[in-house]
Amino acid sequence: MKITRVEPFHCDGGWRPWTFVKIETDDGLVGWGECSDNRNARGVAGCVRDFQHLLIGRDPRAVELLYWDLLRHSRQNLGGVSHKAIAGIELALWDVKARALGVPVYELFGGPLRERVRLYWSHCGTTRARHGRALGLPELRSYDDVVALGREVVQRGFSALKTNIVIPGDPADTYFPGFASGAGSTDGALDQQILRKIERLLAAFAEGAGPDVQLALDLNYNFRTEGAVKVARMLEQFNTLWVEYDNWDPKALLQLKESTTNSIASCESLVSTRQYRPFLELQAMDVAIIDVPWNGFGQAVKIGSMAEAYEINCAPHNYYSHLADLHSVQLCAVLPNVRIMEIDVDDVPWKRELVTKPPTIDNGYIQVPTGPGWGAEIVEEVLREHPWPPPSGSPGGSMGSRY
Ligand SMILES: [Mg+2]
């Protein structure tokens, strides 16, 4: 079996592109991988094209050999765009290999360890604050609307949600100091006004969702350690899943973890075992977040296994198309140290049509698929109907690009 074609594709995901790699073989097998990155999507696709000459004519089933050939070719660029391109290719290679054998990918890694995985509703309120009107979803004009969204989370069967710093209003907004459009700057300094807004937001979610739903807040990189400590301590009054915070310094993250009784989740933007190693050695987080479309499956499994050796749980970083949902749930199917899995509930209407078999989500859990490969393929007709960048005037074109 030989690889005959390697192509990147973009699909309009409303306010961000979804990026895929398709690999074709001389005996008609096709594999798909997702490596979405809404910051440098053209760069990721360009890197995929840069790797084509290393793949054409090779046997796609030697996945590890090809992964290391690609990594060696680009090791002066460890991480970032090139690693996301490698990940998308590697995920498509696993799909080809598993389909050649007629088994799900997790069978190649000794799975499944479980039949379903608990989910948390991610960007809860965030997506509605930014795109609620364009998506035809209830907007967040007041804290009563946030309470109502908390109730909806319960009614739809979820036992955990994650939000960002959402400020209800008309229009609602989200506070991201790192964004040029945000109220702050890259200084990352926390002020009392934002701390009070966070407290009020979480109180509204807690009122609507009740005592049985765990709440998580994602601070991303938006404060220095000092600000994250103040937020984490303030949130100790709530029934929290975790406080999520990204920081490039393992010691700074450990400082946060040791300063609060809240659980700390982190490391979503790290790639490769080498980037995770210093954080794991310090046991700087309670939950290691792993992005499969940015790491590839083999690295994600290895990182998860390293975390297990340090008595640390994992949770997939997953806010993409349903293909990535299937990548992430299959990671959960092969790791023995899974906390919960992220999923975006509020999304564009064509999300389900884009795959041949959307994942089954029921009562706050996602089922581990049983079909070959990832359990579904991309429907190219739907992909072509929603090009990225979207033409102005299209549903996606009206949403802008934020996240
Ligand atoms: Mg995050």
Short mmCIF file of C-alpha atoms and ligand atoms in Angstrom, two decimals:
data_model
loop_
_atom_site.label_atom_id
_atom_site.label_comp_id
_atom_site.label_asym_id
_atom_site.label_seq_id
_atom_site.Cartn_x
_atom_site.Cartn_y
_atom_site.Cartn_z
CA MET A 1 0.00 0.00 0.00
CA LYS A 2 1.33 3.42 -0.98
CA ILE A 3 0.28 7.00 -0.30
CA THR A 4 -0.82 8.70 -3.51
CA ARG A 5 -2.17 12.03 -2.25
CA VAL A 6 -1.94 14.26 0.85
CA GLU A 7 -4.16 17.36 0.88
CA PRO A 8 -5.18 19.96 3.46
CA PHE A 9 -8.74 21.31 3.52
CA HIS A 10 -10.42 24.18 5.35
CA CYS A 11 -14.10 24.30 6.28
CA ASP A 12 -15.89 27.36 7.60
CA GLY A 13 -16.66 26.71 11.26
CA GLY A 14 -18.58 29.95 11.73
CA TRP A 15 -16.05 32.07 13.59
CA ARG A 16 -13.04 29.86 12.95
CA PRO A 17 -11.75 27.51 10.24
CA TRP A 18 -11.74 23.77 10.73
CA THR A 19 -8.66 22.29 9.06
CA PHE A 20 -8.38 18.70 7.87
CA VAL A 21 -5.83 16.47 6.19
CA LYS A 22 -6.98 13.84 3.71
CA ILE A 23 -4.65 10.99 2.74
CA GLU A 24 -5.42 8.71 -0.20
CA THR A 25 -3.75 5.40 -1.07
CA ASP A 26 -3.23 3.40 -4.25
CA ASP A 27 -5.71 0.75 -3.12
CA GLY A 28 -8.51 3.24 -2.58
CA LEU A 29 -8.31 3.72 1.19
CA VAL A 30 -8.86 7.23 2.52
CA GLY A 31 -7.91 8.62 5.94
CA TRP A 32 -8.86 11.91 7.60
CA GLY A 33 -7.27 13.88 10.41
CA GLU A 34 -8.20 17.24 11.96
CA CYS A 35 -5.59 19.86 12.90
CA SER A 36 -7.70 22.99 13.31
CA ASP A 37 -5.92 26.15 14.41
CA ASN A 38 -7.84 29.37 14.04
CA ARG A 39 -4.73 31.52 14.40
CA ASN A 40 -2.52 30.34 11.55
CA ALA A 41 -4.76 28.07 9.49
CA ARG A 42 -3.05 28.92 6.20
CA GLY A 43 0.30 28.21 7.82
CA VAL A 44 -0.81 24.75 8.96
CA ALA A 45 -2.14 23.93 5.48
CA GLY A 46 1.08 25.25 3.92
CA CYS A 47 3.14 23.00 6.18
CA VAL A 48 1.04 20.00 5.18
CA ARG A 49 1.94 20.78 1.56
CA ASP A 50 5.61 21.16 2.56
CA PHE A 51 5.51 17.58 3.88
CA GLN A 52 3.88 16.01 0.80
CA HIS A 53 7.16 14.96 -0.82
CA LEU A 54 8.13 13.00 2.31
CA LEU A 55 4.91 10.97 2.18
CA ILE A 56 3.98 10.25 -1.44
CA GLY A 57 4.90 6.67 -2.38
CA ARG A 58 5.42 5.58 1.27
CA ASP A 59 3.48 2.86 3.10
CA PRO A 60 0.94 4.76 5.29
CA ARG A 61 0.77 1.93 7.85
CA ALA A 62 4.26 2.64 9.25
CA VAL A 63 2.78 5.57 11.16
CA GLU A 64 5.55 6.02 13.73
CA LEU A 65 8.26 5.87 11.07
CA LEU A 66 6.53 8.59 9.05
CA TYR A 67 5.86 10.69 12.17
CA TRP A 68 9.54 10.73 13.10
CA ASP A 69 10.58 11.41 9.49
CA LEU A 70 8.31 14.48 9.48
CA LEU A 71 9.50 15.62 12.91
CA ARG A 72 13.17 15.23 11.97
CA HIS A 73 12.52 17.27 8.82
CA SER A 74 11.09 20.17 10.85
CA ARG A 75 12.73 19.79 14.25
CA GLN A 76 14.19 23.29 14.09
CA ASN A 77 10.51 24.34 14.36
CA LEU A 78 9.41 22.16 17.31
CA GLY A 79 5.82 22.91 18.17
CA GLY A 80 3.55 25.51 16.62
CA VAL A 81 2.28 25.38 13.08
CA SER A 82 4.58 22.62 11.83
CA HIS A 83 3.64 20.29 14.68
CA LYS A 84 -0.06 20.85 14.02
CA ALA A 85 0.51 19.90 10.37
CA ILE A 86 2.37 16.76 11.48
CA ALA A 87 -0.50 15.95 13.84
CA GLY A 88 -3.14 16.26 11.11
CA ILE A 89 -1.11 13.99 8.84
CA GLU A 90 -0.44 11.48 11.63
CA LEU A 91 -4.14 11.33 12.55
CA ALA A 92 -5.04 10.66 8.90
CA LEU A 93 -2.39 7.91 8.80
CA TRP A 94 -3.91 6.17 11.85
CA ASP A 95 -7.30 6.37 10.13
CA VAL A 96 -5.90 4.66 7.02
CA LYS A 97 -4.17 1.94 9.06
CA ALA A 98 -7.21 1.22 11.21
CA ARG A 99 -9.50 1.12 8.17
CA ALA A 100 -7.08 -1.25 6.41
CA LEU A 101 -7.45 -3.58 9.41
CA GLY A 102 -11.20 -2.92 9.78
CA VAL A 103 -10.92 -1.75 13.40
CA PRO A 104 -11.32 1.51 15.36
CA VAL A 105 -8.05 3.36 16.03
CA TYR A 106 -8.23 2.57 19.76
CA GLU A 107 -7.89 -1.15 18.94
CA LEU A 108 -4.32 -0.37 17.78
CA PHE A 109 -3.57 1.00 21.27
CA GLY A 110 -5.14 -1.77 23.36
CA GLY A 111 -8.52 -0.13 23.88
CA PRO A 112 -11.24 0.37 24.66
CA LEU A 113 -10.92 0.95 28.39
CA ARG A 114 -14.43 2.43 28.51
CA GLU A 115 -17.61 2.69 26.46
CA ARG A 116 -18.45 6.33 27.15
CA VAL A 117 -16.86 9.49 28.50
CA ARG A 118 -18.34 12.24 30.68
CA LEU A 119 -18.47 15.62 28.92
CA TYR A 120 -18.43 19.23 29.99
CA TRP A 121 -20.24 21.93 28.01
CA SER A 122 -17.42 24.21 26.91
CA HIS A 123 -17.52 27.91 26.02
CA CYS A 124 -20.82 27.88 27.88
CA GLY A 125 -22.12 31.43 27.49
CA THR A 126 -18.97 32.49 25.64
CA THR A 127 -20.26 31.41 22.23
CA ARG A 128 -23.68 32.94 22.90
CA ALA A 129 -22.09 36.21 24.02
CA ARG A 130 -20.12 36.45 20.80
CA HIS A 131 -22.26 34.70 18.21
CA GLY A 132 -25.66 34.02 19.81
CA ARG A 133 -27.53 36.31 17.44
CA ALA A 134 -25.89 34.86 14.30
CA LEU A 135 -26.51 31.30 15.51
CA GLY A 136 -30.14 31.99 16.44
CA LEU A 137 -29.44 31.13 20.09
CA PRO A 138 -30.64 33.00 23.20
CA GLU A 139 -28.47 36.02 23.83
CA LEU A 140 -26.94 36.93 27.20
CA ARG A 141 -28.34 40.39 27.89
CA SER A 142 -28.48 40.00 31.68
CA TYR A 143 -27.32 37.80 34.55
CA ASP A 144 -30.86 36.31 34.53
CA ASP A 145 -30.02 35.03 31.05
CA VAL A 146 -26.91 33.38 32.51
CA VAL A 147 -29.07 31.75 35.22
CA ALA A 148 -31.38 30.47 32.46
CA LEU A 149 -28.40 29.04 30.57
CA GLY A 150 -27.32 27.25 33.77
CA ARG A 151 -30.77 25.67 33.95
CA GLU A 152 -30.51 24.65 30.29
CA VAL A 153 -27.22 22.87 31.01
CA VAL A 154 -29.02 20.72 33.60
CA GLN A 155 -32.05 20.13 31.38
CA ARG A 156 -29.78 18.90 28.58
CA GLY A 157 -28.16 16.35 30.87
CA PHE A 158 -24.73 17.86 31.51
CA SER A 159 -23.07 17.66 34.92
CA ALA A 160 -20.28 20.17 34.20
CA LEU A 161 -19.78 23.37 32.25
CA LYS A 162 -16.89 25.66 31.45
CA THR A 163 -17.13 29.33 30.72
CA ASN A 164 -14.80 32.26 30.12
CA ILE A 165 -15.00 35.81 31.44
CA VAL A 166 -18.39 36.62 29.94
CA ILE A 167 -20.01 39.98 30.56
CA PRO A 168 -23.77 39.98 29.81
CA GLY A 169 -25.13 42.99 27.97
CA ASP A 170 -26.55 44.17 24.67
CA PRO A 171 -24.34 43.16 23.06
CA ALA A 172 -22.67 40.84 25.57
CA ASP A 173 -18.90 40.75 25.59
CA THR A 174 -16.05 38.61 26.71
CA TYR A 175 -13.01 39.94 28.47
CA PHE A 176 -9.75 38.98 26.87
CA PRO A 177 -6.89 41.32 27.73
CA GLY A 178 -4.74 39.65 25.12
CA PHE A 179 -7.06 40.68 22.32
CA ALA A 180 -6.75 44.09 20.73
CA SER A 181 -10.52 44.48 21.05
CA GLY A 182 -10.56 43.62 24.75
CA ALA A 183 -10.94 46.03 27.62
CA GLY A 184 -7.41 45.49 28.85
CA SER A 185 -3.97 44.88 27.47
CA THR A 186 -1.24 42.28 27.42
CA ASP A 187 -0.10 43.42 30.88
CA GLY A 188 -2.19 40.65 32.41
CA ALA A 189 -3.02 42.59 35.53
CA LEU A 190 -6.22 41.68 37.39
CA ASP A 191 -8.37 44.50 38.72
CA GLN A 192 -11.16 44.35 41.30
CA GLN A 193 -13.81 45.18 38.71
CA ILE A 194 -13.02 42.07 36.66
CA LEU A 195 -12.77 39.94 39.80
CA ARG A 196 -16.28 41.08 40.81
CA LYS A 197 -17.61 40.37 37.29
CA ILE A 198 -16.17 36.85 37.43
CA GLU A 199 -17.76 36.25 40.83
CA ARG A 200 -21.13 37.51 39.61
CA LEU A 201 -20.93 35.35 36.45
CA LEU A 202 -20.10 32.17 38.36
CA ALA A 203 -22.79 32.94 40.96
CA ALA A 204 -25.37 33.23 38.17
CA PHE A 205 -24.28 29.93 36.62
CA ALA A 206 -24.33 28.27 40.07
CA GLU A 207 -27.85 29.57 40.74
CA GLY A 208 -29.17 28.19 37.45
CA ALA A 209 -27.22 24.94 37.31
CA GLY A 210 -27.67 24.01 40.97
CA PRO A 211 -25.44 22.05 43.33
CA ASP A 212 -24.88 19.01 41.12
CA VAL A 213 -23.21 20.75 38.20
CA GLN A 214 -19.50 21.46 38.44
CA LEU A 215 -18.34 24.83 37.14
CA ALA A 216 -15.04 25.56 35.43
CA LEU A 217 -13.55 28.88 34.42
CA ASP A 218 -10.92 29.16 31.70
CA LEU A 219 -8.54 32.08 32.24
CA ASN A 220 -6.38 31.11 29.25
CA TYR A 221 -3.15 33.16 29.38
CA ASN A 222 -4.94 36.33 30.34
CA PHE A 223 -3.45 37.12 33.74
CA ARG A 224 -0.05 36.90 35.33
CA THR A 225 0.26 34.29 38.07
CA GLU A 226 -0.72 36.79 40.78
CA GLY A 227 -4.06 37.50 39.09
CA ALA A 228 -4.77 33.80 38.53
CA VAL A 229 -4.13 33.12 42.24
CA LYS A 230 -6.67 35.77 43.25
CA VAL A 231 -9.30 34.37 40.88
CA ALA A 232 -8.70 30.77 41.98
CA ARG A 233 -9.01 31.69 45.67
CA MET A 234 -12.20 33.68 45.05
CA LEU A 235 -13.71 30.70 43.20
CA GLU A 236 -13.20 28.36 46.17
CA GLN A 237 -16.75 29.26 47.28
CA PHE A 238 -18.24 27.45 44.23
CA ASN A 239 -18.62 23.77 43.28
CA THR A 240 -15.80 23.87 40.76
CA LEU A 241 -14.51 21.30 38.31
CA TRP A 242 -11.29 23.29 37.98
CA VAL A 243 -9.73 26.64 37.29
CA GLU A 244 -8.03 26.51 33.91
CA TYR A 245 -4.95 28.62 33.35
CA ASP A 246 -2.17 28.59 30.79
CA ASN A 247 1.33 29.68 31.72
CA TRP A 248 4.62 28.87 30.00
CA ASP A 249 6.49 28.57 33.33
CA PRO A 250 6.05 25.28 35.22
CA LYS A 251 7.12 26.88 38.52
CA ALA A 252 4.59 29.68 38.11
CA LEU A 253 1.85 27.10 37.51
CA LEU A 254 2.95 25.16 40.58
CA GLN A 255 2.79 28.41 42.56
CA LEU A 256 -0.87 28.74 41.52
CA LYS A 257 -1.68 25.11 42.34
CA GLU A 258 -0.15 25.38 45.80
CA SER A 259 -1.97 28.63 46.57
CA THR A 260 -5.56 27.37 46.29
CA THR A 261 -7.80 24.44 47.19
CA ASN A 262 -9.22 24.60 43.66
CA SER A 263 -8.07 22.03 41.12
CA ILE A 264 -5.87 23.49 38.39
CA ALA A 265 -6.10 22.33 34.77
CA SER A 266 -3.49 23.43 32.26
CA CYS A 267 -1.12 22.81 29.35
CA GLU A 268 -3.59 22.72 26.44
CA SER A 269 -1.20 24.48 24.05
CA LEU A 270 1.83 22.29 24.73
CA VAL A 271 2.93 19.79 22.12
CA SER A 272 5.15 16.75 22.45
CA THR A 273 6.31 14.82 25.47
CA ARG A 274 9.26 17.20 25.76
CA GLN A 275 7.09 20.26 26.40
CA TYR A 276 4.93 18.45 28.98
CA ARG A 277 7.85 16.84 30.82
CA PRO A 278 8.91 19.81 33.04
CA PHE A 279 5.28 20.45 34.05
CA LEU A 280 4.69 16.79 34.90
CA GLU A 281 7.98 16.44 36.78
CA LEU A 282 6.90 19.31 39.05
CA GLN A 283 3.33 17.98 39.23
CA ALA A 284 2.42 21.57 38.46
CA MET A 285 -1.23 20.84 37.56
CA ASP A 286 -4.01 18.58 38.79
CA VAL A 287 -5.36 17.89 35.30
CA ALA A 288 -3.18 17.75 32.17
CA ILE A 289 -5.11 19.06 29.18
CA ILE A 290 -4.05 17.39 25.93
CA ASP A 291 -4.91 18.60 22.44
CA VAL A 292 -5.07 15.66 20.02
CA PRO A 293 -5.34 17.72 16.79
CA TRP A 294 -2.20 19.62 17.82
CA ASN A 295 -0.19 16.63 19.10
CA GLY A 296 -1.31 13.70 16.99
CA PHE A 297 -2.62 10.50 18.53
CA GLY A 298 0.66 8.73 19.30
CA GLN A 299 2.10 11.72 21.18
CA ALA A 300 -1.23 12.33 22.97
CA VAL A 301 -1.22 8.74 24.24
CA LYS A 302 2.41 9.03 25.38
CA ILE A 303 1.74 12.34 27.18
CA GLY A 304 -1.32 10.81 28.84
CA SER A 305 0.74 7.82 29.93
CA MET A 306 3.44 10.12 31.36
CA ALA A 307 0.73 11.97 33.31
CA GLU A 308 -0.54 8.65 34.66
CA ALA A 309 2.91 7.87 36.03
CA TYR A 310 2.76 11.16 37.95
CA GLU A 311 -0.75 10.38 39.33
CA ILE A 312 -2.28 13.12 37.18
CA ASN A 313 -5.60 12.95 35.30
CA CYS A 314 -6.01 14.03 31.68
CA ALA A 315 -8.75 15.85 29.79
CA PRO A 316 -8.78 16.36 26.02
CA HIS A 317 -8.70 19.94 24.75
CA ASN A 318 -11.47 19.80 22.20
CA TYR A 319 -13.43 22.67 20.68
CA TYR A 320 -13.46 21.70 17.02
CA SER A 321 -15.52 19.73 14.50
CA HIS A 322 -17.00 16.31 15.23
CA LEU A 323 -13.96 14.61 13.65
CA ALA A 324 -11.83 16.02 16.48
CA ASP A 325 -14.50 14.90 18.97
CA LEU A 326 -13.86 11.38 17.65
CA HIS A 327 -10.07 11.81 17.95
CA SER A 328 -10.50 12.92 21.58
CA VAL A 329 -12.99 10.27 22.65
CA GLN A 330 -10.66 7.62 21.21
CA LEU A 331 -7.82 9.04 23.32
CA CYS A 332 -10.09 8.63 26.35
CA ALA A 333 -10.72 5.06 25.22
CA VAL A 334 -7.04 4.15 25.62
CA LEU A 335 -6.01 6.07 28.75
CA PRO A 336 -6.66 4.90 32.33
CA ASN A 337 -6.45 8.41 33.84
CA VAL A 338 -9.26 10.42 32.22
CA ARG A 339 -11.10 13.13 34.18
CA ILE A 340 -13.65 14.40 31.64
CA MET A 341 -13.78 15.56 27.99
CA GLU A 342 -14.44 19.01 26.53
CA ILE A 343 -17.11 19.60 23.89
CA ASP A 344 -18.68 22.64 22.26
CA VAL A 345 -22.48 22.39 22.32
CA ASP A 346 -23.36 25.72 20.70
CA ASP A 347 -22.10 25.55 17.15
CA VAL A 348 -22.85 26.10 13.48
CA PRO A 349 -25.84 24.20 11.98
CA TRP A 350 -23.72 22.27 9.48
CA LYS A 351 -21.49 20.65 12.13
CA ARG A 352 -23.39 17.32 12.13
CA GLU A 353 -23.68 17.10 8.33
CA LEU A 354 -19.93 17.46 7.93
CA VAL A 355 -19.26 13.89 9.13
CA THR A 356 -20.77 10.62 7.94
CA LYS A 357 -21.65 9.53 11.50
CA PRO A 358 -21.78 12.21 14.20
CA PRO A 359 -20.80 11.00 17.67
CA THR A 360 -23.61 9.87 19.95
CA ILE A 361 -24.00 12.30 22.86
CA ASP A 362 -26.52 11.37 25.49
CA ASN A 363 -27.17 12.70 28.98
CA GLY A 364 -23.82 14.44 29.22
CA TYR A 365 -21.78 11.51 27.94
CA ILE A 366 -20.21 10.74 24.55
CA GLN A 367 -20.16 7.16 23.31
CA VAL A 368 -16.88 5.64 22.15
CA PRO A 369 -17.51 4.85 18.43
CA THR A 370 -17.31 1.28 17.17
CA GLY A 371 -16.76 1.84 13.44
CA PRO A 372 -13.40 1.52 11.67
CA GLY A 373 -10.82 4.31 11.84
CA TRP A 374 -12.14 7.32 13.70
CA GLY A 375 -15.71 6.03 13.29
CA ALA A 376 -16.68 8.66 10.69
CA GLU A 377 -15.34 10.44 7.62
CA ILE A 378 -15.60 14.00 6.38
CA VAL A 379 -18.41 14.56 3.85
CA GLU A 380 -16.61 16.50 1.13
CA GLU A 381 -19.79 17.88 -0.44
CA VAL A 382 -20.65 19.61 2.86
CA LEU A 383 -17.07 20.79 3.24
CA ARG A 384 -17.23 22.37 -0.24
CA GLU A 385 -20.55 24.06 0.59
CA HIS A 386 -18.86 25.90 3.48
CA PRO A 387 -15.51 27.21 2.24
CA TRP A 388 -13.13 29.12 4.46
CA PRO A 389 -12.60 32.04 4.42
CA PRO A 390 -16.37 32.38 4.07
CA PRO A 391 -17.73 34.76 1.45
CA SER A 392 -19.09 37.97 2.96
CA GLY A 393 -22.83 37.71 3.53
CA SER A 394 -22.66 33.96 4.32
CA PRO A 395 -23.59 32.77 7.85
CA GLY A 396 -19.91 32.31 8.70
CA GLY A 397 -18.90 35.58 7.08
CA SER A 398 -21.09 37.52 9.49
CA MET A 399 -19.55 36.02 12.64
CA GLY A 400 -16.01 37.30 12.43
CA SER A 401 -13.06 35.36 13.77
CA ARG A 402 -12.53 35.23 17.54
CA TYR A 403 -11.31 32.53 19.96
MG MG B 1 -8.38 26.28 27.86
#
